[in-house]
PDB file of C-alpha atoms in Angstrom:
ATOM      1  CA  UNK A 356       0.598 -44.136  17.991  1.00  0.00           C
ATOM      2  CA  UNK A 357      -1.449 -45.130  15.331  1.00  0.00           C
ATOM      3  CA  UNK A 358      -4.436 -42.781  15.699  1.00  0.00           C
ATOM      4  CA  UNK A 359      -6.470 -40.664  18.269  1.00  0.00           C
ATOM      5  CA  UNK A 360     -10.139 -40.340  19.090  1.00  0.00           C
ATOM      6  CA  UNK A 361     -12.015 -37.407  20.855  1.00  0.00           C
ATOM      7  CA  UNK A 362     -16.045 -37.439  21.264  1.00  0.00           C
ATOM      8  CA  UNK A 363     -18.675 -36.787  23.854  1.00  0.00           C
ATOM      9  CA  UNK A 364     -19.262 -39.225  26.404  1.00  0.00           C
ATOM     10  CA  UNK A 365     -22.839 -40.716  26.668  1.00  0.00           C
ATOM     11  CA  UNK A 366     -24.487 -43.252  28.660  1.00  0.00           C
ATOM     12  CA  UNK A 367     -25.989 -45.942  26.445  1.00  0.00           C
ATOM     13  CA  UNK A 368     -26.298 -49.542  27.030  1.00  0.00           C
ATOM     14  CA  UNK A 369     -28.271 -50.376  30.044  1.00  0.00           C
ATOM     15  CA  UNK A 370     -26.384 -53.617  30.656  1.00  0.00           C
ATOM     16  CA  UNK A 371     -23.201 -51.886  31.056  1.00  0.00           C
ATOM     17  CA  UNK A 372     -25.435 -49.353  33.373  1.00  0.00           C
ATOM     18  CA  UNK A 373     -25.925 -52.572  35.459  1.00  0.00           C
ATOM     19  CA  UNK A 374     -22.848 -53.595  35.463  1.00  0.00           C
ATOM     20  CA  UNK A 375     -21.811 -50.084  36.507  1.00  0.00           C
ATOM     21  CA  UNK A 376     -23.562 -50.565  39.443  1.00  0.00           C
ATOM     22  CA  UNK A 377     -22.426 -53.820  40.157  1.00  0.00           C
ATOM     23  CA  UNK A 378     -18.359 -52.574  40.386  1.00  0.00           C
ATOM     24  CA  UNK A 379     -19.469 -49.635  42.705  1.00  0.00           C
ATOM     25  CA  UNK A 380     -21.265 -52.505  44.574  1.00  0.00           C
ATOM     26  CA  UNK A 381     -24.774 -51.400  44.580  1.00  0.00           C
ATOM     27  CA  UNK A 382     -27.461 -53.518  43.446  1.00  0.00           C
ATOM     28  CA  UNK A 383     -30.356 -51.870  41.233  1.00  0.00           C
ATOM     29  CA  UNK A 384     -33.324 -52.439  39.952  1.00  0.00           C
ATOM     30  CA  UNK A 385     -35.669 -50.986  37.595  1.00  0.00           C
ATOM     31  CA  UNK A 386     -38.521 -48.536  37.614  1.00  0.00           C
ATOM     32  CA  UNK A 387     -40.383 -45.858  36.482  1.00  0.00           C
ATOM     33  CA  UNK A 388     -38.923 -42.153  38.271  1.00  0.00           C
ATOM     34  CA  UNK A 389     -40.702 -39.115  37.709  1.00  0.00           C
ATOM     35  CA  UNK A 390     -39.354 -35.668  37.452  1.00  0.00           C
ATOM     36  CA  UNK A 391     -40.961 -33.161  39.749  1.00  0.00           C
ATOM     37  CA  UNK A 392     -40.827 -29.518  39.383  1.00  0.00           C
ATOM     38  CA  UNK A 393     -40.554 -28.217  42.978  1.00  0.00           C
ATOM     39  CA  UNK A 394     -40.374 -29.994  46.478  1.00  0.00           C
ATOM     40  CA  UNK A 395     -44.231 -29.201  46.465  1.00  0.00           C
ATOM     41  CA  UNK A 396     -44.804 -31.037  43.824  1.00  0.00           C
ATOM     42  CA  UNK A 397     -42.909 -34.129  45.017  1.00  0.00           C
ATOM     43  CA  UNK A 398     -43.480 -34.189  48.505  1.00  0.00           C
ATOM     44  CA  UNK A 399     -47.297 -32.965  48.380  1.00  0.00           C
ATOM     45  CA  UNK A 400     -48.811 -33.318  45.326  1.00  0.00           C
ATOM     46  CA  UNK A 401     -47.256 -36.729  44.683  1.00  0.00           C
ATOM     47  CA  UNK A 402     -49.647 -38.421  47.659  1.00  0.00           C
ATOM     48  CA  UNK A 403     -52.602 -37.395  45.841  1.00  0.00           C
ATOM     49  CA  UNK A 404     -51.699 -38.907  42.330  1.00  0.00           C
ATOM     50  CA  UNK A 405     -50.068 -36.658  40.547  1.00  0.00           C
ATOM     51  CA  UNK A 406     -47.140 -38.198  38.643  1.00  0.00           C
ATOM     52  CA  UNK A 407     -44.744 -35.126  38.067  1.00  0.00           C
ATOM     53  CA  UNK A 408     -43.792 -33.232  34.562  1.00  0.00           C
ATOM     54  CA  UNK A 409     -42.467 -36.342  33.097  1.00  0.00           C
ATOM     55  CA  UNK A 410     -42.076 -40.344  33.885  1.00  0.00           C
ATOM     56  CA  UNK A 411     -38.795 -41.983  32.587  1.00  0.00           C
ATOM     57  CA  UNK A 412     -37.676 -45.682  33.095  1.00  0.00           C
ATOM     58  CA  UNK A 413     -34.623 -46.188  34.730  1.00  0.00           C
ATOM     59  CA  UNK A 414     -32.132 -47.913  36.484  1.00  0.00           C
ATOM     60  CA  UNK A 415     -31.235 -47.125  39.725  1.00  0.00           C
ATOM     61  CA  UNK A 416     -29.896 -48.128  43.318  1.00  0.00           C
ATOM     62  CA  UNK A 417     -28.748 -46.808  46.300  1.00  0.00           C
ATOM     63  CA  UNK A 418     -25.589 -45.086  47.869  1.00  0.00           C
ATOM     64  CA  UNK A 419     -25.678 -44.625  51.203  1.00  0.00           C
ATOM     65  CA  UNK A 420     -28.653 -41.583  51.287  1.00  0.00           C
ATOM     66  CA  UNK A 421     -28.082 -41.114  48.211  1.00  0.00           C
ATOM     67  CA  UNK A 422     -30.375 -41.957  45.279  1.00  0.00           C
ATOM     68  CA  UNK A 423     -28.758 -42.696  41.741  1.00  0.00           C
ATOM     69  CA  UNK A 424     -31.063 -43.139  38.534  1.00  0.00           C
ATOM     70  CA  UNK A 425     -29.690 -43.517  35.057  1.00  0.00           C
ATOM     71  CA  UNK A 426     -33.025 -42.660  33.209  1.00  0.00           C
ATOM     72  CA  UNK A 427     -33.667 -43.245  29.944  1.00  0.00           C
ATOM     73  CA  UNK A 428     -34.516 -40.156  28.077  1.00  0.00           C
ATOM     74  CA  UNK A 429     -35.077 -41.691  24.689  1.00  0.00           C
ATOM     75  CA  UNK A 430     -34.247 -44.610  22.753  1.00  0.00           C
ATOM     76  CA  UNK A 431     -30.546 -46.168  23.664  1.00  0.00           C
ATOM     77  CA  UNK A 432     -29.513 -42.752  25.954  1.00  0.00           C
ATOM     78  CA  UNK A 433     -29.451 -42.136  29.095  1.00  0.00           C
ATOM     79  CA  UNK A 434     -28.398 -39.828  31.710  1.00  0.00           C
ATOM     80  CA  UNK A 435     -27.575 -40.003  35.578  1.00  0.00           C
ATOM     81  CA  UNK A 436     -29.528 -38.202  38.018  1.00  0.00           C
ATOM     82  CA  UNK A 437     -28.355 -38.188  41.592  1.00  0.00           C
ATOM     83  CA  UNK A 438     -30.318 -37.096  44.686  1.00  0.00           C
ATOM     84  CA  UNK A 439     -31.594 -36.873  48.588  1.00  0.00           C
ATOM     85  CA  UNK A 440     -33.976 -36.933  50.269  1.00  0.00           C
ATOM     86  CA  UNK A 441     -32.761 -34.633  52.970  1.00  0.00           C
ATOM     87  CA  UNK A 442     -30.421 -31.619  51.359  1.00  0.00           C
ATOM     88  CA  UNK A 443     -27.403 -30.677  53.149  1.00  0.00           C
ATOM     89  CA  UNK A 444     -24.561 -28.489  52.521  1.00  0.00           C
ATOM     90  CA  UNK A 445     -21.888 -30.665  51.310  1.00  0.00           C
ATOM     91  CA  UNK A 446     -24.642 -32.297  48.788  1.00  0.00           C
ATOM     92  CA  UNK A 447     -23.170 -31.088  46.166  1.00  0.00           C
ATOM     93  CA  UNK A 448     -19.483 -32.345  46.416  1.00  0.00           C
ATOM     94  CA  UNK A 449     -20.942 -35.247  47.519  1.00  0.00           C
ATOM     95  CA  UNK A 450     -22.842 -36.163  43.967  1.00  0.00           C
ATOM     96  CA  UNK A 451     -20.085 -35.040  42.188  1.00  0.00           C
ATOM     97  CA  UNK A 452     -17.783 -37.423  43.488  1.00  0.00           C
ATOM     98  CA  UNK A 453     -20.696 -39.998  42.606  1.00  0.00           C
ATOM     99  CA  UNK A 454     -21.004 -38.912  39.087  1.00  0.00           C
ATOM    100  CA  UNK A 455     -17.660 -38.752  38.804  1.00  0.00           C
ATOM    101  CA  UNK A 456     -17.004 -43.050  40.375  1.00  0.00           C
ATOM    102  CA  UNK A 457     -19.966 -43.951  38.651  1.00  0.00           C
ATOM    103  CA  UNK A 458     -18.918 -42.119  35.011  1.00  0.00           C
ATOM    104  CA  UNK A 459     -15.812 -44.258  35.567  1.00  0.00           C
ATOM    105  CA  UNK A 460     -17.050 -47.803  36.447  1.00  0.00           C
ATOM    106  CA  UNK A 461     -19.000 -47.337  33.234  1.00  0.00           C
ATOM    107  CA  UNK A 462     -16.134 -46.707  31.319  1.00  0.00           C
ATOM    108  CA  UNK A 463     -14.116 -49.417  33.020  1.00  0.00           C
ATOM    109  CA  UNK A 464     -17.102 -51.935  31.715  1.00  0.00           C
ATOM    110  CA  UNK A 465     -16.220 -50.822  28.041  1.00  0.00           C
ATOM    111  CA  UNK A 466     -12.848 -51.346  29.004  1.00  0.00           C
ATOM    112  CA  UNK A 467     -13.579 -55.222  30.197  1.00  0.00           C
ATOM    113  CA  UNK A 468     -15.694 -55.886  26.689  1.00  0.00           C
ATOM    114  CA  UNK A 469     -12.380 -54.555  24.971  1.00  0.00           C
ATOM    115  CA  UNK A 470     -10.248 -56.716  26.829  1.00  0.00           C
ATOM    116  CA  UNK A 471     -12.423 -59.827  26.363  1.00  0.00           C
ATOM    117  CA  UNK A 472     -11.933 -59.298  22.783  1.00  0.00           C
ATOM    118  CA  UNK A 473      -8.474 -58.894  22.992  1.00  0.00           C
ATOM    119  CA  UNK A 474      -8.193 -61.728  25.642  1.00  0.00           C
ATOM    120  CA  UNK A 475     -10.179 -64.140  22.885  1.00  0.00           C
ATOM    121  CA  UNK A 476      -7.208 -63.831  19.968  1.00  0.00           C
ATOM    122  CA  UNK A 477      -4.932 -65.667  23.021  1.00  0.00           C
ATOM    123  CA  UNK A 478      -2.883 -63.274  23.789  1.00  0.00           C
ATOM    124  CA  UNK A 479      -2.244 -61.608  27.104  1.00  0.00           C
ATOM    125  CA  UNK A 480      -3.678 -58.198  28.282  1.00  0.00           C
ATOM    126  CA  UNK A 481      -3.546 -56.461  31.639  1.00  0.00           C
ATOM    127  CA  UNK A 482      -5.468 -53.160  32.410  1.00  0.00           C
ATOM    128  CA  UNK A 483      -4.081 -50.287  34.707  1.00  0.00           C
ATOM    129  CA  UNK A 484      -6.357 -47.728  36.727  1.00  0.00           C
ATOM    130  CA  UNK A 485      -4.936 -43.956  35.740  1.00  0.00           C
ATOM    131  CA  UNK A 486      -6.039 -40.674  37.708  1.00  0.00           C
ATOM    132  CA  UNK A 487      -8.118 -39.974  34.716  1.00  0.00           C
ATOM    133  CA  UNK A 488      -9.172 -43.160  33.383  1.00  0.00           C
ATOM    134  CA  UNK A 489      -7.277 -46.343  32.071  1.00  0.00           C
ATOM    135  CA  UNK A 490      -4.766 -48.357  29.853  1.00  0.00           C
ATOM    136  CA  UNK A 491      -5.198 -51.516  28.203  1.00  0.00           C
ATOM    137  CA  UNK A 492      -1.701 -53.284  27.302  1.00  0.00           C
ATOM    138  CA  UNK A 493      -1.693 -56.229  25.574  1.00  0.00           C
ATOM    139  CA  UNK A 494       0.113 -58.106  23.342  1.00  0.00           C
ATOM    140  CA  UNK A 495       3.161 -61.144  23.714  1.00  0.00           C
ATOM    141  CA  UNK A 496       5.213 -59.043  25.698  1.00  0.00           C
ATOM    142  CA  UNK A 497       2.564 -56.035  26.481  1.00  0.00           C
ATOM    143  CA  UNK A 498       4.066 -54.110  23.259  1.00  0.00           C
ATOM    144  CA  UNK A 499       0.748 -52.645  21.847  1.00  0.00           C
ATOM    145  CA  UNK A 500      -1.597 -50.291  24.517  1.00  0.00           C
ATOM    146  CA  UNK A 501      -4.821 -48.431  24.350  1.00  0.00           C
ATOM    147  CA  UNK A 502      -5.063 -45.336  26.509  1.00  0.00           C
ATOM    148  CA  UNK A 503      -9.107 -44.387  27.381  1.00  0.00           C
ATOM    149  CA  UNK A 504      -8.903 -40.645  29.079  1.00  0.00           C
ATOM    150  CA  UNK A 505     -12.450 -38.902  30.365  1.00  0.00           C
ATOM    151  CA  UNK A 506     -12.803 -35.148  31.012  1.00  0.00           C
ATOM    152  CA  UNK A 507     -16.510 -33.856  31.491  1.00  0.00           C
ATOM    153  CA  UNK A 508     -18.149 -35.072  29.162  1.00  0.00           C
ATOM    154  CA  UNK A 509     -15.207 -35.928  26.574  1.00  0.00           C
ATOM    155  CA  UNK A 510     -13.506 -39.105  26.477  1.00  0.00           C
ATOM    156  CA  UNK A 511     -10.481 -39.492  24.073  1.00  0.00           C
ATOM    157  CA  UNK A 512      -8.997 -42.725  23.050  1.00  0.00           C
ATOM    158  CA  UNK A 513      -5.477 -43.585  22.061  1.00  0.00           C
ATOM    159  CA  UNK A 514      -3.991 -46.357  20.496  1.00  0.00           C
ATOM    160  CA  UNK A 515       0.110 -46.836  20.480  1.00  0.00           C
ATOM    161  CA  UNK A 516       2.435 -49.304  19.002  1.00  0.00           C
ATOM    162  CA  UNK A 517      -0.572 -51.010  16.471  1.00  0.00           C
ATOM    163  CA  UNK A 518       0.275 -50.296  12.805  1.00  0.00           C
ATOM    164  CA  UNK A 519      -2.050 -50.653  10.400  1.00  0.00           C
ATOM    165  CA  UNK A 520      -5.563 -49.971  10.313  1.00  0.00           C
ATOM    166  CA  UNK A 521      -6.497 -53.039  12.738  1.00  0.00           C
ATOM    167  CA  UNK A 522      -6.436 -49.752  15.337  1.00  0.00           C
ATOM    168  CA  UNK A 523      -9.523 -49.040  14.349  1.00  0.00           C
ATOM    169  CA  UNK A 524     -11.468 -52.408  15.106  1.00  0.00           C
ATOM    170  CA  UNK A 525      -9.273 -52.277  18.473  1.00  0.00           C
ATOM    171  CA  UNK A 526     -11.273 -49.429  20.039  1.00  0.00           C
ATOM    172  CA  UNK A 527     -15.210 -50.533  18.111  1.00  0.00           C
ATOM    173  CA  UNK A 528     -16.407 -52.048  21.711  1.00  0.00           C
ATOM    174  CA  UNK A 529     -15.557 -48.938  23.461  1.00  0.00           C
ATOM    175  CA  UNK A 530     -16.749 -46.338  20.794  1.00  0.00           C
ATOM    176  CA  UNK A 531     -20.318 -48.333  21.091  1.00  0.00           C
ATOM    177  CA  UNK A 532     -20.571 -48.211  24.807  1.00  0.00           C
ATOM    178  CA  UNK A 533     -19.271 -44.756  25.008  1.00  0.00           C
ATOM    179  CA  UNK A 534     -20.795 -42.902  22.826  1.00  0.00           C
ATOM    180  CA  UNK A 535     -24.279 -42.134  20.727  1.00  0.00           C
ATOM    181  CA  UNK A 536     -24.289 -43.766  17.124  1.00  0.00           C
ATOM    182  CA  UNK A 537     -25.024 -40.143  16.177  1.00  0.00           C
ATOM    183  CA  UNK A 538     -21.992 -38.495  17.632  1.00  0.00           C
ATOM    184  CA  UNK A 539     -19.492 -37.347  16.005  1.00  0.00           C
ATOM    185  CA  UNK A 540     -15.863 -38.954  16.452  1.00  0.00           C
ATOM    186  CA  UNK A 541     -12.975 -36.532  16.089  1.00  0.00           C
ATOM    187  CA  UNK A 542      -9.921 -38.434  14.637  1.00  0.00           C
ATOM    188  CA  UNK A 543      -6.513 -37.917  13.628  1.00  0.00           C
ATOM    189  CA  UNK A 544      -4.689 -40.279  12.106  1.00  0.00           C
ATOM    190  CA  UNK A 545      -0.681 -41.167  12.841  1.00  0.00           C
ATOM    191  CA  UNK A 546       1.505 -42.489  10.187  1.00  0.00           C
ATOM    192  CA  UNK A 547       1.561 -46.063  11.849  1.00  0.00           C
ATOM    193  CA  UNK A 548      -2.075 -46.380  10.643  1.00  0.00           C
ATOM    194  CA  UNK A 549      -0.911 -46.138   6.839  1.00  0.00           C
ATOM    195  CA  UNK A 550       1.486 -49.490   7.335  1.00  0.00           C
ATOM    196  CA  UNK A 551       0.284 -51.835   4.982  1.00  0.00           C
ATOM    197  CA  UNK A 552       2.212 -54.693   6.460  1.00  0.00           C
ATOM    198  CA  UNK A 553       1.214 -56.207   9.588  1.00  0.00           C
ATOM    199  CA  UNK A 554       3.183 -58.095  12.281  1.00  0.00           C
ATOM    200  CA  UNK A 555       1.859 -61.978  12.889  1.00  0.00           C
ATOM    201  CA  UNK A 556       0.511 -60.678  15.921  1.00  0.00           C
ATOM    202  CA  UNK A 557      -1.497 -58.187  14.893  1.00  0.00           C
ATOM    203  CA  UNK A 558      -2.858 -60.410  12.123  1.00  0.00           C
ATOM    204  CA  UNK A 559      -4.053 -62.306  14.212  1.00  0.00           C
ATOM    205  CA  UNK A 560      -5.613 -59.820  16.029  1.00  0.00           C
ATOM    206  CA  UNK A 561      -7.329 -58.909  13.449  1.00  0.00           C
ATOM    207  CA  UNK A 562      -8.998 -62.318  12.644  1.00  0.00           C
ATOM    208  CA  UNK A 563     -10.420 -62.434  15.744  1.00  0.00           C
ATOM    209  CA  UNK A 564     -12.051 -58.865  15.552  1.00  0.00           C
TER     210      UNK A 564
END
């Protein structure tokens, strides 16, 4: 392994929101939400104008009953927000599970812009689902891998059998979609990152990144 990343997961590209969408196959559209303080407030107040504590754009679609909207809270972030109109007691499970698929087909769109990339230097990739997220092997004979692992809020990002500091430019696509430019990436470095020397293969990697 040449070197592993750690950093907080954030939503931030709202084409790779919509594409989100797409793999859970919902179709959204965009709007402007507003946050409510109480079921009063929504249910009553709304019909007579008022427009709620705050108004965010968003994107946002439809999952059976249940409403998801990835608003945008400022510039380039966003955050999910998932809700019904009628509340019942397994709700809450329910969402989770939501966050949780759609937290996932995010990731797996960062995973597709990584493979394009890789995909683009000619040389074969394949991706495999995991429990907790997914590897990207690729290479002539599928020698070189990049492991993407979520938790919460933390994703962490591995890259094995790459020497040299090409690692690095491997995981950029991901990095971008996955986190905020201000976050702060935890890294430690293996002694395969330190090879000077390259194999042809990864040269040429590295052209095309």
């Amino acid at each position: 392994m040449s070197h592993c990343t750690k950093f907080e997961f954030s939503y931030v590209d709202e084409e790779a929101i919509a594409k989100a969408f797409g793999k859970m196959g919902l179709s959204p559209t965009t709007g402007l939400v507003s946050m409510f303080a109480s079921d009063f407030s929504k249910k009553v107040l709304s019909a007579i104008g008022y427009m709620g504590q705050q108004q965010f754009r968003a994107i946002y679609g439809m999952a059976g009953e249940f409403s998801l909207f990835v608003c945008q809270i400022e510039q380039g972030s966003y955050k999910l927000l998932i809700e019904r109109e009628t509340v019942s007691v397994d709700d809450e499970a329910i969402m989770s599970d939501l966050a949780l698929s759609f937290q996932k087909a995010y990731i797996s769109v960062a995973i597709d812009e990584t493979v394009k990339r890789i995909d683009a230097s000619g040389f074969p990739s394949r991706v495999k689902e995991t429990v907790q997220g997914f590897e990207v092997e690729f290479g002539p004979s599928y020698e070189y891998s990049i492991h993407v692992t979520f938790t919460g809020d933390e994703v962490t990002e591995e890259v094995h059998g790459v020497k040299g500091d090409i690692c690095t430019k491997l995981t950029e696509e991901l990095e971008a979609l996955l986190s905020r430019p201000t976050a702060e990436l935890v890294t430690e470095w293996k002694p395969a990152y330190t090879v000077v020397h390259e194999e042809q293969t990864l040269q040429i990697l590295r052209a095309n990144f």
